[in-house]
Coordinates of C-alpha atoms and ligand atoms in Angstrom, one line a residue:
X648 CA 128.4 197.6 127.1
X649 CA 128.5 195.4 124.0
X650 CA 131.9 193.5 123.9
X651 CA 134.1 192.7 121.0
X652 CA 135.8 189.3 121.3
X653 CA 139.0 190.9 122.7
X654 CA 137.1 193.1 125.2
X655 CA 135.3 190.0 126.4
X656 CA 138.6 188.2 126.8
X657 CA 140.2 191.1 128.7
X658 CA 137.2 191.5 131.0
X659 CA 137.1 187.8 131.9
X660 CA 140.8 187.7 132.4
X661 CA 140.5 190.5 135.0
X662 CA 138.0 188.5 137.2
X663 CA 139.1 185.0 136.5
X664 CA 142.0 183.1 138.2
X665 CA 141.9 180.0 135.9
X666 CA 143.1 179.8 132.3
X667 CA 141.1 181.6 129.5
X668 CA 141.7 180.2 126.0
X669 CA 140.5 181.2 122.5
X670 CA 143.2 179.8 120.3
X671 CA 142.0 178.0 117.2
X672 CA 143.2 174.5 118.3
X673 CA 141.4 174.7 121.6
X674 CA 138.2 176.0 120.1
X675 CA 138.3 173.2 117.5
X676 CA 138.8 170.6 120.2
X677 CA 135.8 171.9 122.2
X678 CA 133.5 172.2 119.2
X679 CA 132.9 168.4 119.3
X680 CA 131.7 165.9 121.9
X681 CA 130.6 162.3 121.2
X682 CA 127.5 163.5 119.3
X683 CA 127.0 164.1 115.6
X684 CA 127.1 167.9 116.1
X685 CA 129.7 170.6 115.8
X686 CA 129.4 174.0 117.6
X687 CA 132.4 176.3 117.9
X688 CA 132.7 178.1 121.2
X689 CA 134.0 181.7 121.7
X690 CA 136.0 181.0 124.8
X691 CA 137.2 177.9 126.7
X692 CA 137.8 178.5 130.4
X693 CA 139.3 176.3 133.1
X694 CA 137.9 177.5 136.4
X695 CA 140.3 177.2 139.4
X696 CA 137.7 177.3 142.2
X697 CA 134.1 178.2 143.1
X698 CA 135.1 181.9 143.4
X699 CA 135.9 181.8 139.6
X700 CA 132.5 180.3 138.9
X701 CA 130.7 182.8 141.1
X702 CA 132.4 185.8 139.5
X703 CA 131.9 184.5 136.0
X704 CA 128.2 183.9 136.5
X705 CA 127.7 187.3 138.0
X706 CA 129.7 188.9 135.1
X707 CA 127.6 187.1 132.5
X708 CA 124.4 188.1 134.3
X709 CA 125.4 191.7 134.5
X710 CA 126.4 191.9 130.8
X711 CA 123.7 189.6 129.3
X712 CA 121.4 192.5 128.3
X713 CA 124.0 194.1 126.1
X714 CA 125.5 190.7 125.0
X715 CA 122.5 188.4 124.6
X716 CA 124.5 185.6 123.1
X717 CA 126.8 185.4 126.2
X718 CA 126.2 182.1 128.1
X719 CA 128.0 179.5 130.2
X720 CA 128.2 175.7 129.4
X721 CA 129.8 173.5 131.9
X722 CA 131.7 170.6 130.3
X723 CA 133.3 167.7 131.9
X724 CA 134.8 164.8 129.8
X725 CA 132.8 165.8 126.7
X726 CA 131.5 162.3 126.0
X727 CA 127.9 163.5 125.8
X728 CA 126.1 161.9 122.8
X729 CA 123.4 164.5 122.4
X730 CA 125.6 167.7 122.1
X731 CA 124.8 168.8 125.7
X732 CA 128.4 170.0 126.3
X733 CA 128.6 172.2 123.1
X734 CA 128.1 176.0 123.0
X735 CA 128.7 179.0 120.9
X736 CA 129.7 181.1 123.9
X737 CA 131.8 180.2 127.0
X738 CA 132.7 176.6 127.8
X739 CA 133.9 175.8 131.3
X740 CA 136.1 172.7 131.4
X741 CA 135.6 171.2 134.9
X742 CA 138.1 168.4 134.5
X743 CA 141.3 170.4 135.2
X744 CA 140.7 171.9 138.6
X745 CA 137.3 170.6 139.7
X746 CA 138.3 167.0 140.2
X747 CA 139.0 165.1 143.4
X748 CA 137.3 163.0 146.0
X749 CA 136.4 164.8 149.3
X750 CA 135.5 161.7 151.3
X751 CA 134.5 158.1 150.9
X752 CA 132.9 155.6 153.3
X753 CA 131.1 152.3 152.9
X754 CA 127.8 153.9 152.0
X755 CA 128.6 157.4 150.6
X756 CA 131.2 159.4 148.7
X757 CA 131.6 163.1 148.1
X758 CA 133.4 164.2 144.9
X759 CA 134.0 167.3 142.8
X760 CA 132.1 167.1 139.4
X761 CA 135.2 166.9 137.2
X762 CA 136.3 163.6 138.9
X763 CA 136.7 160.8 136.4
X764 CA 134.5 157.9 137.2
X765 CA 137.5 155.5 136.8
X766 CA 139.3 157.3 139.6
X767 CA 136.2 157.6 141.7
X768 CA 135.6 153.8 141.4
X769 CA 139.1 153.0 142.6
X770 CA 138.4 154.8 145.8
X771 CA 134.9 153.4 146.4
X772 CA 136.1 149.8 145.7
X773 CA 138.6 150.2 148.5
X774 CA 135.5 150.4 150.7
X775 CA 133.9 147.5 148.8
X776 CA 131.3 149.9 147.5
X777 CA 130.2 151.2 144.1
X778 CA 128.1 153.8 142.4
X779 CA 126.0 151.3 140.4
X780 CA 124.8 153.7 137.7
X781 CA 128.2 153.7 136.0
X782 CA 128.1 153.8 132.1
X783 CA 129.7 151.8 129.3
X784 CA 131.9 154.9 129.0
X785 CA 133.0 154.5 132.6
X786 CA 136.7 154.8 131.6
X787 CA 136.1 158.1 129.9
X788 CA 133.4 160.1 131.7
X789 CA 133.2 162.1 135.0
X790 CA 130.8 161.8 137.9
X791 CA 129.6 165.4 137.2
X792 CA 128.6 164.4 133.6
X793 CA 126.8 161.4 134.9
X794 CA 124.7 163.5 137.2
X795 CA 124.0 166.3 134.7
X796 CA 122.9 163.6 132.1
X797 CA 121.3 161.3 134.6
X798 CA 123.4 158.5 133.2
X799 CA 122.9 154.8 133.5
X800 CA 124.4 151.5 132.6
X801 CA 124.5 147.7 132.8
X802 CA 123.5 147.6 136.5
X803 CA 120.6 150.0 136.1
X804 CA 118.1 147.2 135.8
X805 CA 118.7 146.2 139.4
X806 CA 119.9 149.6 140.9
X807 CA 118.3 152.4 138.9
X808 CA 119.9 155.5 137.4
X809 CA 122.2 158.2 138.8
X810 CA 119.2 160.1 140.1
X811 CA 118.7 157.4 142.7
X812 CA 122.2 158.0 144.1
X813 CA 122.5 161.8 144.5
X814 CA 122.1 162.7 148.2
X815 CA 123.2 166.3 148.3
X816 CA 124.9 168.7 146.0
X817 CA 126.5 172.1 146.0
X818 CA 125.9 174.3 143.0
X819 CA 126.2 177.9 141.7
X820 CA 122.8 179.3 140.8
X821 CA 122.2 182.1 138.2
X822 CA 122.6 184.8 140.9
X823 CA 126.3 183.8 141.2
X824 CA 126.1 182.3 144.6
X825 CA 126.8 178.8 145.7
X826 CA 124.1 176.8 147.5
X827 CA 123.7 173.4 149.0
X828 CA 120.7 171.4 147.8
X829 CA 119.3 168.5 149.8
X830 CA 116.0 166.8 150.4
X831 CA 113.6 168.9 152.6
X832 CA 110.5 167.9 154.5
X833 CA 107.5 170.1 154.4
X834 CA 108.5 172.3 157.4
X835 CA 112.1 172.7 156.0
X836 CA 110.6 173.6 152.7
X837 CA 108.3 176.3 154.3
X838 CA 111.3 177.7 156.1
X839 CA 113.3 177.8 152.8
X840 CA 110.4 179.6 151.0
X841 CA 110.1 182.1 153.9
X842 CA 113.7 183.2 153.3
X843 CA 112.2 185.4 150.5
X844 CA 115.6 185.6 148.9
X845 CA 116.9 184.3 145.5
X846 CA 117.2 180.8 146.8
X847 CA 113.9 180.9 148.7
X848 CA 112.1 182.2 145.6
X849 CA 113.4 179.2 143.5
X850 CA 111.8 176.9 146.0
X851 CA 108.6 178.9 146.2
X852 CA 108.1 179.2 142.5
X853 CA 108.9 175.6 141.9
X854 CA 106.6 174.4 144.7
X855 CA 103.8 176.5 143.2
X856 CA 104.4 175.3 139.7
X857 CA 104.3 171.7 140.8
X858 CA 101.2 172.2 143.0
X859 CA 99.3 174.1 140.3
X860 CA 100.0 171.5 137.6
X861 CA 100.0 168.4 139.7
X862 CA 97.8 166.3 137.5
X863 CA 99.5 167.2 134.2
X864 CA 102.9 166.6 135.6
X865 CA 102.0 163.2 137.1
X866 CA 100.5 162.2 133.7
X867 CA 103.6 163.4 131.8
X868 CA 106.0 161.0 133.5
X869 CA 107.1 158.5 130.8
X870 CA 105.8 155.0 131.4
X871 CA 109.2 153.4 131.4
X872 CA 111.9 152.3 133.9
X873 CA 114.4 154.8 132.7
X874 CA 114.1 158.4 131.3
X875 CA 116.5 161.3 130.8
X876 CA 114.2 163.5 128.6
X877 CA 112.8 166.8 129.8
X878 CA 112.9 168.2 133.3
X879 CA 111.7 165.6 135.9
X880 CA 109.1 167.7 137.6
X881 CA 107.3 164.5 138.6
X882 CA 110.2 163.5 140.8
X883 CA 110.6 166.6 142.9
X884 CA 107.8 166.2 145.5
X885 CA 106.7 162.7 146.6
X886 CA 104.1 163.9 149.2
X887 CA 106.7 164.0 152.0
X888 CA 110.0 165.2 150.6
X889 CA 110.8 168.1 148.3
X890 CA 114.2 167.4 146.6
X891 CA 115.4 169.7 143.9
X892 CA 118.4 167.4 143.3
X893 CA 115.8 165.2 141.4
X894 CA 115.4 168.1 139.0
X895 CA 119.0 169.3 138.7
X896 CA 120.1 165.7 138.0
X897 CA 119.6 165.2 134.3
X898 CA 119.1 168.9 133.6
X899 CA 122.4 169.1 131.5
X900 CA 123.8 172.1 133.2
X901 CA 120.8 174.3 132.2
X902 CA 119.7 175.2 135.7
X903 CA 123.0 175.6 137.6
X904 CA 126.7 174.7 137.7
X905 CA 127.3 171.7 140.0
X906 CA 130.4 172.1 142.2
X907 CA 130.2 169.1 144.6
X908 CA 128.2 165.9 144.8
X909 CA 127.5 163.6 147.7
X910 CA 126.6 160.1 146.3
X911 CA 124.9 157.2 148.0
X912 CA 126.9 154.0 147.3
X913 CA 125.9 150.3 147.4
X914 CA 128.0 147.3 148.6
X915 CA 129.7 145.3 145.9
X916 CA 128.5 141.7 145.7
X917 CA 131.5 139.4 145.8
X918 CA 130.4 136.8 143.2
X919 CA 128.7 137.0 139.8
X920 CA 128.1 134.6 136.9
X921 CA 127.0 135.2 133.3
X922 CA 124.3 133.4 131.4
X923 CA 124.5 134.0 127.6
X924 CA 121.5 133.4 125.3
X925 CA 121.8 133.3 121.5
X926 CA 118.7 134.3 119.6
X927 CA 118.3 133.3 115.9
X928 CA 115.5 135.9 115.5
X929 CA 113.7 138.5 117.6
X930 CA 110.3 136.7 117.4
X931 CA 110.1 135.8 121.1
X932 CA 112.3 138.5 122.6
X933 CA 109.7 140.1 124.8
X934 CA 108.3 136.8 126.1
X935 CA 111.9 135.8 126.8
X936 CA 112.7 139.1 128.6
X937 CA 109.5 138.6 130.6
X938 CA 110.6 135.2 131.7
X939 CA 114.1 136.4 132.6
X940 CA 113.1 139.4 134.7
X941 CA 111.4 137.5 137.5
X942 CA 114.7 135.7 138.2
X943 CA 116.0 139.1 139.3
X944 CA 119.3 139.4 137.3
X945 CA 121.6 142.3 138.1
X946 CA 122.0 142.9 134.3
X947 CA 120.1 142.0 131.2
X948 CA 122.0 143.4 128.3
X949 CA 122.2 142.7 124.5
X950 CA 124.0 143.2 121.3
X951 CA 123.2 142.3 117.7
X952 CA 124.9 140.4 114.9
X953 CA 126.3 143.6 113.3
X954 CA 128.0 144.4 116.6
X955 CA 129.4 141.0 116.9
X956 CA 130.8 141.0 113.4
X957 CA 132.4 144.3 114.0
X958 CA 134.0 143.0 117.2
X959 CA 135.5 140.1 115.4
X960 CA 136.7 142.3 112.5
X961 CA 138.6 144.5 115.0
X962 CA 139.6 141.7 117.4
X963 CA 143.1 143.0 118.3
X964 CA 141.7 146.4 119.2
X965 CA 139.0 144.7 121.3
X966 CA 141.6 142.6 123.2
X967 CA 143.7 145.6 123.8
X968 CA 140.6 147.3 125.4
X969 CA 140.2 144.3 127.7
X970 CA 143.6 145.2 129.2
X971 CA 144.4 141.5 129.6
X972 CA 147.9 140.1 128.9
X973 CA 147.3 136.7 127.4
X974 CA 146.7 138.0 123.9
X975 CA 146.8 134.7 122.0
X976 CA 144.8 132.9 124.7
X977 CA 142.1 135.5 124.3
X978 CA 142.2 135.4 120.5
X979 CA 141.7 131.7 120.9
X980 CA 138.7 132.5 123.2
X981 CA 137.0 134.2 120.3
X982 CA 137.2 131.2 118.0
X983 CA 133.5 130.1 118.6
X984 CA 132.4 133.6 117.4
X985 CA 134.7 133.5 114.4
X986 CA 133.3 130.0 113.6
X987 CA 129.7 131.3 113.8
X988 CA 130.5 134.1 111.3
X989 CA 132.3 131.7 108.9
X990 CA 129.5 129.1 109.0
X991 CA 126.7 131.7 108.8
X992 CA 125.4 130.6 112.1
X993 CA 125.6 134.0 113.7
X994 CA 122.8 134.8 116.1
X995 CA 120.6 137.8 115.5
X996 CA 120.9 139.0 119.1
X997 CA 122.9 137.9 122.1
X998 CA 121.5 138.4 125.6
X999 CA 123.8 138.7 128.6
X1000 CA 122.1 137.8 131.9
X1001 CA 124.3 138.4 134.9
X1002 CA 123.5 137.3 138.5
X1003 CA 125.4 138.6 141.5
X1004 CA 125.4 137.7 145.1
X1005 CA 127.7 137.1 148.0
X1006 CA 126.5 133.5 148.2
X1007 CA 127.3 131.4 145.1
X1008 CA 124.5 129.0 145.9
X1009 CA 122.0 131.8 145.5
X1010 CA 123.4 132.6 142.0
X1011 CA 123.3 128.9 141.0
X1012 CA 119.6 128.7 142.2
X1013 CA 118.7 131.7 140.0
X1014 CA 120.6 130.3 137.0
X1015 CA 118.8 127.0 137.4
X1016 CA 115.5 128.8 137.7
X1017 CA 116.3 130.8 134.5
X1018 CA 117.2 127.6 132.6
X1019 CA 113.8 126.1 133.7
X1020 CA 111.8 129.1 132.7
X1021 CA 113.3 129.5 129.2
X1022 CA 113.7 125.8 128.3
X1023 CA 110.6 125.8 126.1
X1024 CA 112.1 128.4 123.8
X1025 CA 114.7 125.8 122.7
X1026 CA 117.5 128.4 122.5
X1027 CA 121.2 127.9 122.4
X1028 CA 122.6 129.1 125.8
X1029 CA 125.9 129.1 127.6
X1030 CA 127.0 129.6 131.2
X1031 CA 130.3 131.5 131.1
X1032 CA 133.0 129.3 132.7
X1033 CA 135.5 132.0 133.7
X1034 CA 136.0 135.6 134.3
X1035 CA 138.0 135.8 131.0
X1036 CA 135.1 134.4 129.1
X1037 CA 132.6 136.8 130.7
X1038 CA 134.9 139.6 130.0
X1039 CA 134.8 138.7 126.3
X1040 CA 131.1 139.2 126.1
X1041 CA 131.1 142.3 128.3
X1042 CA 133.8 143.9 126.3
X1043 CA 131.8 143.5 123.0
X1044 CA 128.8 145.0 124.8
X1045 CA 130.6 147.9 126.4
X1046 CA 132.9 148.7 123.6
X1047 CA 130.4 148.5 120.7
X1048 CA 129.9 152.2 120.3
X1049 CA 133.6 153.0 120.8
X1050 CA 134.6 150.4 118.2
X1051 CA 132.3 151.9 115.7
X1052 CA 133.6 155.4 116.5
X1053 CA 137.1 154.5 116.0
X1054 CA 137.2 151.9 113.2
X1055 CA 134.7 152.4 110.5
X1056 CA 136.1 153.9 107.3
X1057 CA 134.1 156.0 104.9
X1058 CA 131.2 156.4 107.3
X1059 CA 130.9 157.6 110.9
X1060 CA 128.7 156.8 113.9
X1061 CA 125.6 158.9 113.8
X1062 CA 123.9 158.8 117.2
X1063 CA 120.6 160.6 116.8
X1064 CA 117.9 157.9 117.6
X1065 CA 120.5 156.2 119.8
X1066 CA 118.6 155.9 123.1
X1067 CA 114.9 155.0 122.7
X1068 CA 113.0 153.1 125.4
X1069 CA 109.6 151.4 125.6
X1070 CA 108.3 148.9 128.2
X1071 CA 109.8 145.5 127.5
X1072 CA 106.3 144.0 126.9
X1073 CA 106.0 146.1 123.7
X1074 CA 109.2 145.0 122.2
X1075 CA 107.8 142.4 119.8
X1076 CA 105.6 145.0 118.2
X1077 CA 108.0 148.0 118.6
X1078 CA 111.3 146.5 117.4
X1079 CA 110.0 145.2 113.9
X1080 CA 108.3 148.5 113.3
X1081 CA 111.4 150.4 114.3
X1082 CA 113.6 148.3 112.1
X1083 CA 111.2 148.7 109.2
X1084 CA 111.6 152.5 109.4
X1085 CA 115.4 152.2 109.5
X1086 CA 115.4 149.7 106.6
X1087 CA 113.0 151.9 104.6
X1088 CA 115.7 154.5 104.6
X1089 CA 118.4 151.9 103.9
X1090 CA 120.3 152.7 107.0
X1091 CA 123.2 150.5 108.1
X1092 CA 123.2 150.3 111.9
X1093 CA 124.1 148.3 115.0
X1094 CA 121.8 147.6 117.9
X1095 CA 123.1 147.1 121.5
X1096 CA 121.5 147.9 124.7
X1097 CA 119.7 147.3 127.9
X1098 CA 117.1 144.7 126.9
X1099 CA 115.8 144.3 130.5
X1100 CA 114.7 147.9 130.4
X1101 CA 113.5 147.9 126.8
X1102 CA 116.2 150.5 126.0
X1103 CA 118.2 150.1 122.8
X1104 CA 121.1 152.0 121.4
X1105 CA 120.7 152.2 117.6
X1106 CA 123.8 153.6 116.0
X1107 CA 123.5 154.2 112.2
X1108 CA 126.7 154.5 110.2
X1109 CA 126.6 157.3 107.7
X1110 CA 128.8 159.2 105.4
X1111 CA 128.2 162.8 106.6
X1112 CA 130.0 164.3 103.6
X1113 CA 126.8 163.4 101.6
X1114 CA 124.3 166.1 102.3
X1115 CA 121.5 163.7 101.8
X1116 CA 122.4 161.9 105.0
X1117 CA 122.0 165.1 107.1
X1118 CA 118.6 165.6 105.6
X1119 CA 117.6 162.0 106.7
X1120 CA 118.3 162.7 110.3
X1121 CA 115.1 164.8 111.1
X1122 CA 113.0 162.5 108.8
X1123 CA 114.0 159.3 110.6
X1124 CA 113.9 161.0 114.0
X1125 CA 110.3 162.2 113.4
X1126 CA 109.2 158.7 112.5
X1127 CA 111.0 156.8 115.2
X1128 CA 109.9 159.3 117.9
X1129 CA 106.2 159.1 116.7
X1130 CA 106.5 155.3 117.2
X1131 CA 108.0 155.7 120.6
X1132 CA 105.1 158.0 121.6
X1133 CA 102.6 155.4 120.4
X1134 CA 104.0 153.1 123.1
X1135 CA 104.3 155.9 125.8
X1136 CA 108.1 155.4 125.8
X1137 CA 110.9 158.0 126.0
X1138 CA 113.1 159.4 123.2
X1139 CA 116.1 159.2 125.5
X1140 CA 116.5 156.8 128.4
X1141 CA 120.0 157.9 129.4
X1142 CA 121.9 160.0 126.8
X1143 CA 119.7 163.1 127.4
X1144 CA 118.2 165.7 125.1
X1145 CA 121.0 168.1 124.2
X1146 CA 120.9 169.8 120.9
X1147 CA 119.8 166.6 119.0
X1148 CA 116.6 165.8 120.9
X1149 CA 115.4 169.1 122.5
X1150 CA 113.4 169.9 119.4
X1151 CA 111.5 166.7 119.8
X1152 CA 110.4 167.2 123.5
X1153 CA 107.1 168.8 122.4
X1154 CA 106.4 165.7 120.2
X1155 CA 107.0 163.5 123.2
X1156 CA 105.5 165.5 126.1
X1157 CA 103.0 167.9 124.3
X1158 CA 102.8 171.6 124.4
X1159 CA 101.5 172.1 127.9
X1160 CA 104.4 170.2 129.5
X1161 CA 107.0 171.9 127.3
X1162 CA 105.6 175.2 128.6
X1163 CA 106.1 174.0 132.1
X1164 CA 109.7 173.1 131.2
X1165 CA 110.1 176.7 130.0
X1166 CA 108.7 178.0 133.3
X1167 CA 111.1 175.7 135.2
X1168 CA 114.1 177.1 133.3
X1169 CA 112.8 180.6 134.0
X1170 CA 112.5 180.0 137.7
X1171 CA 116.2 179.0 137.9
X1172 CA 117.8 180.9 135.1
X1173 CA 115.6 183.8 133.9
X1174 CA 118.4 185.4 131.8
X1175 CA 119.2 182.1 130.1
X1176 CA 122.8 182.1 131.3
X1177 CA 123.3 178.3 131.6
X1178 CA 123.7 176.1 128.5
X1179 CA 121.0 177.6 126.2
X1180 CA 119.2 175.5 123.6
X1181 CA 119.2 172.3 125.6
X1182 CA 116.0 171.2 127.3
X1183 CA 114.2 174.4 126.2
X1184 CA 114.6 176.6 123.2
X1185 CA 116.3 174.2 120.8
X1186 CA 115.0 174.1 117.2
X1187 CA 115.3 171.5 114.4
X1188 CA 116.8 174.2 112.2
X1189 CA 119.6 174.8 114.7
X1190 CA 120.2 171.1 115.1
X1191 CA 120.3 170.4 111.4
X1192 CA 122.7 173.3 110.7
X1193 CA 125.2 172.0 113.2
X1194 CA 125.4 168.4 112.0
X1195 CA 129.0 167.5 111.2
X1196 CA 129.9 167.5 107.6
X1197 CA 132.8 165.0 107.8
Ligands
LIG966 C1 131.7 155.2 124.0 C2 130.6 155.8 124.8 C3 129.7 155.0 125.6 C4 128.7 155.6 126.3 N1 127.9 154.8 127.1 C5 127.0 155.3 127.9 C6 126.2 154.5 128.8 O1 126.4 153.3 128.9 N2 125.3 155.1 129.5 C7 125.1 156.5 129.5 O2 124.2 157.0 130.2 N3 125.8 157.3 128.7 C8 126.8 156.8 127.9 N4 127.5 157.6 127.1 C9 127.3 159.0 127.1 C10 128.2 159.8 128.1 O3 129.4 159.1 128.4 C11 127.5 160.1 129.5 O4 126.4 160.9 129.3 C12 128.4 160.7 130.5 O5 127.9 160.6 131.8 C13 128.8 162.1 130.2 O6 129.8 162.5 131.1 P1 131.0 163.5 130.7 O7 131.9 163.7 131.9 O8 131.6 163.2 129.5 O9 130.0 164.8 130.6 P2 130.0 165.9 129.4 O10 129.8 165.3 128.1 O11 131.2 166.9 129.5 O12 128.7 166.7 129.8 C14 127.4 166.1 129.8 C15 126.4 167.2 130.2 O13 126.6 167.6 131.6 C16 126.7 169.0 131.7 N5 127.7 169.2 132.8 C17 129.0 168.7 132.8 N6 129.6 169.1 134.0 C18 128.7 169.8 134.6 C19 128.7 170.5 135.9 N7 129.7 170.5 136.7 N8 127.6 171.2 136.2 C20 126.5 171.3 135.4 N9 126.4 170.6 134.2 C21 127.5 169.9 133.9 C22 127.2 169.4 130.3 O14 126.9 170.8 130.1 C23 126.5 168.5 129.4 O15 125.2 169.0 129.2 C24 128.5 157.0 126.3 C25 129.4 157.8 125.6 C26 130.4 157.2 124.8 C27 131.3 158.1 124.0

């Protein structure tokens, strides 16, 4: 039966315990995330429990043939920068009833996907442990969003992305049943395949797909230390272990709805020190990065002159964000930066190199080694003397995107080429070429990012009321992504594909691999119930027509 809007509403209300909303205000709120896109959903649902999810998935599956546009998009905090949490059909807000920590120990924690990372961290820190892939948005996002986007952050250089920390999950597949997914050895995999049921067939078909295309899949893996683009078929089977969590992580809710996650945690190191390097130009950036990396810092982050100017311009807001009480003392702490701006001595890029250890002597040894290795560059450097001083640099780095989002008048942040990555050794060639493209189109932008990984967040500021700007987005994207391909990089290291980058996956991976992505989606979700148009099936036309106009 083909539903009208009110019939759909009534039918869902009959099977669903949680709230079902379709008032204008709610639909408006959920038509946006942190991306540059706008998509109005038909319904916003707050599932009470797994039974709600199971019934809803079965309902959509049963009615999909008569209502092809019906689909389900799980949404957590909605901070996705690629439009992954937007949909024209049903949005499931997981933050209301699907939050909570099931258990925490020194080395693992189990949580529901709608748990905010900030609450999760409080509990893990009580055990002196941490999930080290936390993001710059750690005060805003959830652990489920981190898994679904395969998020990463300032400690990823030393610890890797979220994909490294997912031990086991529970999720609802497209048949409307909940399953546990964990790493399997070959015998366990064979037993799973022998089940011959819905779950067994997923394992069988995925195993066959990976075996039959072994060579192409291996070659498709981006040659960088971080990647969120595509389905990570290359990570599922390592010759000993078959782990579909490696595929679900980063799949943006297109293969299943995650209902519980068991994370591996790492111990917190008790001491850390920050080494700051001021670069007048980018000429020796990659040589510098290559000298820094062997000293094994825990973080190697960066922000540019535009970011710093912005931070100084909005100093009171920045200090508020630091949640520290000595307002005037902190204002005073920024005087060197204000001075740099006034005297025109502002550096082009600032590198933050952080070392952590339980033994302070080890940190000092590494700091000394770093000083020795970079002495010949003759750069201005500074060893941060206090936690407050370090916090100043970190706040500028972490808050750069948020500051832009909240404070720029007459223009807005336009994240669309916001997450490119190439191997650090290519930076001296890559960065000037990338800047030339941005300058050719007269874009105003900030750059901040994970220099140690060669991953930069480029955030243009654009007036989206001007239709010329929306037209620029695919033009600039095409050029930047062609450049990324030349260096075998990835178009997204951590912010994922969503609506904004799915149309470019073929440019990055080629036709053969994109066909394998389609087959992967088909294995898990043949009716296209989960989050359509992300990872597969997205078009440039759809993307362009949903760019915000304000
Ligand atoms: C100021 C700012 C700074 C940021 N900094 C970083 C950063 O440093 N590093 C980084 O990686 N990202 C960063 N991001 C992007 C974003 O915060 C991360 O991707 C984050 O992990 C998303 O979490 P969320 O809870 O908001 O998820 P959402 O935005 O709600 O969802 C993200 C994706 O996950 C899917 N999803 C959500 N819940 C589920 C579920 N239960 N089951 C299946 N799929 C689900 C959604 O459909 C969507 O595709 C930043 C964003 C902002 C606004």
